[in-house]
mmCIF file of C-alpha atoms in Angstrom:
data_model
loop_
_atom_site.group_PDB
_atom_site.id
_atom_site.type_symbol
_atom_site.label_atom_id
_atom_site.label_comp_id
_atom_site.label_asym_id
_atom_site.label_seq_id
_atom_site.Cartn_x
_atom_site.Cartn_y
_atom_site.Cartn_z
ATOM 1 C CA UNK A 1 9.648 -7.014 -25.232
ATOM 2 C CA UNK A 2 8.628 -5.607 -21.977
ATOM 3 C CA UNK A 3 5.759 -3.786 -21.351
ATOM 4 C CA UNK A 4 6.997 -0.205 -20.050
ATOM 5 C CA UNK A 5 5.730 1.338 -16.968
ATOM 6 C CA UNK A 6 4.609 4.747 -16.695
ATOM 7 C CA UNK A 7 5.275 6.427 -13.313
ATOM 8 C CA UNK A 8 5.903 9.838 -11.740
ATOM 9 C CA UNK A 9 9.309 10.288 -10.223
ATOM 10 C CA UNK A 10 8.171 10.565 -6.921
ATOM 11 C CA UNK A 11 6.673 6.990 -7.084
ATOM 12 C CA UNK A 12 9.334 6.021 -8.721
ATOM 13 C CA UNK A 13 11.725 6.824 -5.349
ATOM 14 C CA UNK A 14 9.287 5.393 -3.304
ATOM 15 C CA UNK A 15 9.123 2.090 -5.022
ATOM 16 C CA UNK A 16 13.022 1.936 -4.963
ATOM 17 C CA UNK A 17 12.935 2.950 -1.191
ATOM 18 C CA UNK A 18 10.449 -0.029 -0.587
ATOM 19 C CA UNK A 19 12.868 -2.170 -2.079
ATOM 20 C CA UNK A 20 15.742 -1.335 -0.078
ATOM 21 C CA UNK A 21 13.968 -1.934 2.586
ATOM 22 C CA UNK A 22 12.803 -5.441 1.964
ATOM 23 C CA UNK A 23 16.633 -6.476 1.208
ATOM 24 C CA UNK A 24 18.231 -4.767 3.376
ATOM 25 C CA UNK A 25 15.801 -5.158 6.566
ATOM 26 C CA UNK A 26 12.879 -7.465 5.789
ATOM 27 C CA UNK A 27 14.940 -10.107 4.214
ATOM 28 C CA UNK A 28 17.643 -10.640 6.980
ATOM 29 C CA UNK A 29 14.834 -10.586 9.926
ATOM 30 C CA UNK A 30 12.952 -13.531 7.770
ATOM 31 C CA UNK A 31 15.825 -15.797 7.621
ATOM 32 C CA UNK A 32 16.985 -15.357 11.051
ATOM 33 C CA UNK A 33 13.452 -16.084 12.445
ATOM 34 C CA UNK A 34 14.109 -18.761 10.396
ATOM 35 C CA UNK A 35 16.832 -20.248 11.516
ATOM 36 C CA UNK A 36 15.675 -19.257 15.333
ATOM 37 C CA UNK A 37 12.284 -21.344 14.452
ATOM 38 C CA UNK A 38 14.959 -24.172 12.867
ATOM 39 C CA UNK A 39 16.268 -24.418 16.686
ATOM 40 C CA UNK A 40 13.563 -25.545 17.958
ATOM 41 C CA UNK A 41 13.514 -28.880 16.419
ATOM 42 C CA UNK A 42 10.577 -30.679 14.731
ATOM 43 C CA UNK A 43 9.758 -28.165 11.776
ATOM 44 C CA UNK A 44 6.487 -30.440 10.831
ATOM 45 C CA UNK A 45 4.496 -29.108 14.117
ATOM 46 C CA UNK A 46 6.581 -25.760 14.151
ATOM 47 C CA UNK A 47 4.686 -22.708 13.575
ATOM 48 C CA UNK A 48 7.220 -20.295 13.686
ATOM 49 C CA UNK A 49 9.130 -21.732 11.086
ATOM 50 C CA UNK A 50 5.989 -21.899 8.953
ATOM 51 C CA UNK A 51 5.300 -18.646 9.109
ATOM 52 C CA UNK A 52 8.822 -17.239 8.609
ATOM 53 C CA UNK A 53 8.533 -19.067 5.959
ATOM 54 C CA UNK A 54 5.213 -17.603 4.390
ATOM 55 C CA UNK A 55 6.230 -13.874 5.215
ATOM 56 C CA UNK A 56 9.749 -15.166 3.668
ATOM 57 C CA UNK A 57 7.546 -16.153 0.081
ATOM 58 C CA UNK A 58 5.669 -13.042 0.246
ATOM 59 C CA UNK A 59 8.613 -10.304 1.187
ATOM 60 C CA UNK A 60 10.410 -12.418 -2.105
ATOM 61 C CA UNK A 61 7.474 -12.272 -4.122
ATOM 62 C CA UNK A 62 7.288 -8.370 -3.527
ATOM 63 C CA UNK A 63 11.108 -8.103 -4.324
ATOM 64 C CA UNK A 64 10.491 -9.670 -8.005
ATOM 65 C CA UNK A 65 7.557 -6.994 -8.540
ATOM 66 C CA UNK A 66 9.586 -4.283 -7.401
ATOM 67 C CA UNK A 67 12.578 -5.306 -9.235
ATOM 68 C CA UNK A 68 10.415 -6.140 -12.397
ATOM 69 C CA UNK A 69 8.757 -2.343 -12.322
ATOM 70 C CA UNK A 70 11.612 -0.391 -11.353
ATOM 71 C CA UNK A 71 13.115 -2.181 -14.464
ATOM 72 C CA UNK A 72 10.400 -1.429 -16.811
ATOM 73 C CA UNK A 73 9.812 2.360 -15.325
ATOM 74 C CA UNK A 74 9.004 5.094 -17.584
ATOM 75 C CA UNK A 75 9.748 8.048 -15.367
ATOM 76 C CA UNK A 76 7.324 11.369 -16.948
ATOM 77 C CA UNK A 77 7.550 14.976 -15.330
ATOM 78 C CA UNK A 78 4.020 16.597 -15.289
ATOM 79 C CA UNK A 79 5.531 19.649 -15.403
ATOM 80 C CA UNK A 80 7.252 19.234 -18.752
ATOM 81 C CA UNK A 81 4.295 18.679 -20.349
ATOM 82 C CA UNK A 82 1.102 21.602 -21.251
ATOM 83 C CA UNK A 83 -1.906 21.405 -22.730
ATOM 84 C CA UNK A 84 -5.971 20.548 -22.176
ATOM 85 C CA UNK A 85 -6.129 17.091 -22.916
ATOM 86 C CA UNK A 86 -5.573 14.529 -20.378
ATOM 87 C CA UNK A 87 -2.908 12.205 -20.013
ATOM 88 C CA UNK A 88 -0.475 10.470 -17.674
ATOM 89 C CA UNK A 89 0.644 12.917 -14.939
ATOM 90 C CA UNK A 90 -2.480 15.220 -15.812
ATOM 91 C CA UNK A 91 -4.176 17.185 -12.628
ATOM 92 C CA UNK A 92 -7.916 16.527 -13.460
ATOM 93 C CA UNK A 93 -10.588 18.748 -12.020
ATOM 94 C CA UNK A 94 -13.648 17.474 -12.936
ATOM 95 C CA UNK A 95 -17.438 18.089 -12.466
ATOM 96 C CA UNK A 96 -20.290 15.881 -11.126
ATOM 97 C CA UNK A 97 -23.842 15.923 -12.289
ATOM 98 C CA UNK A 98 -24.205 18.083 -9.284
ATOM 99 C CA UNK A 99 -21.779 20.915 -9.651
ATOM 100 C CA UNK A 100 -19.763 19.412 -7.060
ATOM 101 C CA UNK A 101 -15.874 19.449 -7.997
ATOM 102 C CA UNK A 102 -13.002 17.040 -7.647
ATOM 103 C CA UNK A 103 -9.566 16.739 -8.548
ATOM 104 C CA UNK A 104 -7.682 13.633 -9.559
ATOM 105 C CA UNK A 105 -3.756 13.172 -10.760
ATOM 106 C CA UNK A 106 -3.415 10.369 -13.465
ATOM 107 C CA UNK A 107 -0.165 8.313 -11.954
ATOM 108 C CA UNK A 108 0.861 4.924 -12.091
ATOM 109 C CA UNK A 109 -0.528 1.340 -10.560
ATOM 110 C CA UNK A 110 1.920 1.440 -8.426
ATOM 111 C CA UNK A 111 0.856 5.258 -7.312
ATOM 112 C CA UNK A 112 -2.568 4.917 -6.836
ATOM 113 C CA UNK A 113 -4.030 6.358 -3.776
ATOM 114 C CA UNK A 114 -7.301 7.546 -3.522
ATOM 115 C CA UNK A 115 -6.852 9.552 -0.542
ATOM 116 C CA UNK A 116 -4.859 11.511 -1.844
ATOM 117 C CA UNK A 117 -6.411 11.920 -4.988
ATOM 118 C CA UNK A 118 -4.142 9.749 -7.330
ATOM 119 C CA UNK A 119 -5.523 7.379 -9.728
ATOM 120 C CA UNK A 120 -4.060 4.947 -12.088
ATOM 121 C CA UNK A 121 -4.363 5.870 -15.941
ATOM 122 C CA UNK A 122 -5.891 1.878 -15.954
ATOM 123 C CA UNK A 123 -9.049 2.764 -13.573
ATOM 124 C CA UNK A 124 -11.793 2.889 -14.941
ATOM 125 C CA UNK A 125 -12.057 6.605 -14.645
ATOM 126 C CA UNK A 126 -8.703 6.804 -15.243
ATOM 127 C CA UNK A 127 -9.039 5.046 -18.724
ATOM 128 C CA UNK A 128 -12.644 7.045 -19.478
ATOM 129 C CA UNK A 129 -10.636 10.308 -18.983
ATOM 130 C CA UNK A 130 -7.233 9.654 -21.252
ATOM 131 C CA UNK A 131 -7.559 11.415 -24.338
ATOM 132 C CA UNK A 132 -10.285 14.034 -23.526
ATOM 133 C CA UNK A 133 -10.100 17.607 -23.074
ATOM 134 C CA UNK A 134 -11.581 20.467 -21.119
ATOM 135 C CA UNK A 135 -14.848 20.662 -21.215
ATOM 136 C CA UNK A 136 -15.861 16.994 -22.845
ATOM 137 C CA UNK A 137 -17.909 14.841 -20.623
ATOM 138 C CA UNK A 138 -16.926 11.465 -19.568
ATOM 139 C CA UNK A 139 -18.906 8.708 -18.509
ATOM 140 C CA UNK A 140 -17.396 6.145 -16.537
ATOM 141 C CA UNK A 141 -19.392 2.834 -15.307
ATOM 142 C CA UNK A 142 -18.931 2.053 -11.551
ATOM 143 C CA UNK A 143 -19.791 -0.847 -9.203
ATOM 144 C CA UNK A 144 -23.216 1.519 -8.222
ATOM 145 C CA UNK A 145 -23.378 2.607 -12.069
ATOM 146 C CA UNK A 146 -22.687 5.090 -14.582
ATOM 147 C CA UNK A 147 -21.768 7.883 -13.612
ATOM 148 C CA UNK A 148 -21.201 11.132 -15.763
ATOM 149 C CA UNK A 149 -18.438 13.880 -15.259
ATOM 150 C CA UNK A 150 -17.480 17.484 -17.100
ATOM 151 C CA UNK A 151 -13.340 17.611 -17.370
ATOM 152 C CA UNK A 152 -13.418 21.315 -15.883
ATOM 153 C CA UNK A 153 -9.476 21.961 -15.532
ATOM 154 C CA UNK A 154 -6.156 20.029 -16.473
ATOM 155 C CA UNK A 155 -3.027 21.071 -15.444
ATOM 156 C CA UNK A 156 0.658 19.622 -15.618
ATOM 157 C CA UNK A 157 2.606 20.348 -11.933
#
């Protein structure tokens, strides 16, 4: 059995659009520089052709991932869920040893963007923050070491 694969909806869409567009645009440009490359003769000293044909591995390779996620997607709706302990989908304010506050939303692997302020449940701040509730501190170990956080708010939106 398949692991299952928790995402929002929103990544969910964008995974799916990301795979339409590697079959129905990617894929056709590889193989025609591909067969453009082909024309030119002598594929051994041809470095067109070998690198159509490296993009072609890796725009495949992607296509299985997609395909293999999408398949095993667990779509969850932050908004159907309530409560003060954090889980997938949770809106995490938390506090720093200095007062200073940030917010985090636990999404998907897939979802992860720092930037915007999504982590994946399996970070490590992420996985130090699963399970706890308002007002707990967490402690989560980091490449310039531990650091310590207060879970100030969580919210489901």
């Amino acid at each position: 059995m398949s692991e299952k694969v928790p995402m929002l909806a929103s990544g969910y869409e964008a995974l799916k659009s990301e795979l339409q567009q590697l079959k129905t645009v990617e894929r056709p440009s590889v193989v025609k520089a591909i067969e453009e490359a082909r024309a030119h003769g002598d594929l051994s000293e041809n470095a067109e052709y070998h690198a159509a044909k490296e993009k072609q591995g890796h725009v495949e390779a992607r296509v299985i991932e997609l395909e293999d996620s999408l398949s095993r997607a667990t779509v969850i709706d932050p908004s159907t869920l309530k409560g003060d302990t954090v889980m997938f989908g949770a809106t995490v304010t938390l506090l720093d040893e200095d007062d200073k506050s940030t917010v985090y939303q636990i999404v998907g692997v897939e979802e992860a963007d720092l930037k915007q302020g999504m982590i994946s449940y399996t970070s490590p701040i992420g996985r130090a923050m699963i399970g706890r509730s308002v007002g707990d501190e967490v402690e989560v170990i980091t490449p310039s070491g531990e650091k310590y956080f207060e879970i100030e708010k969580v919210e489901f939106k």
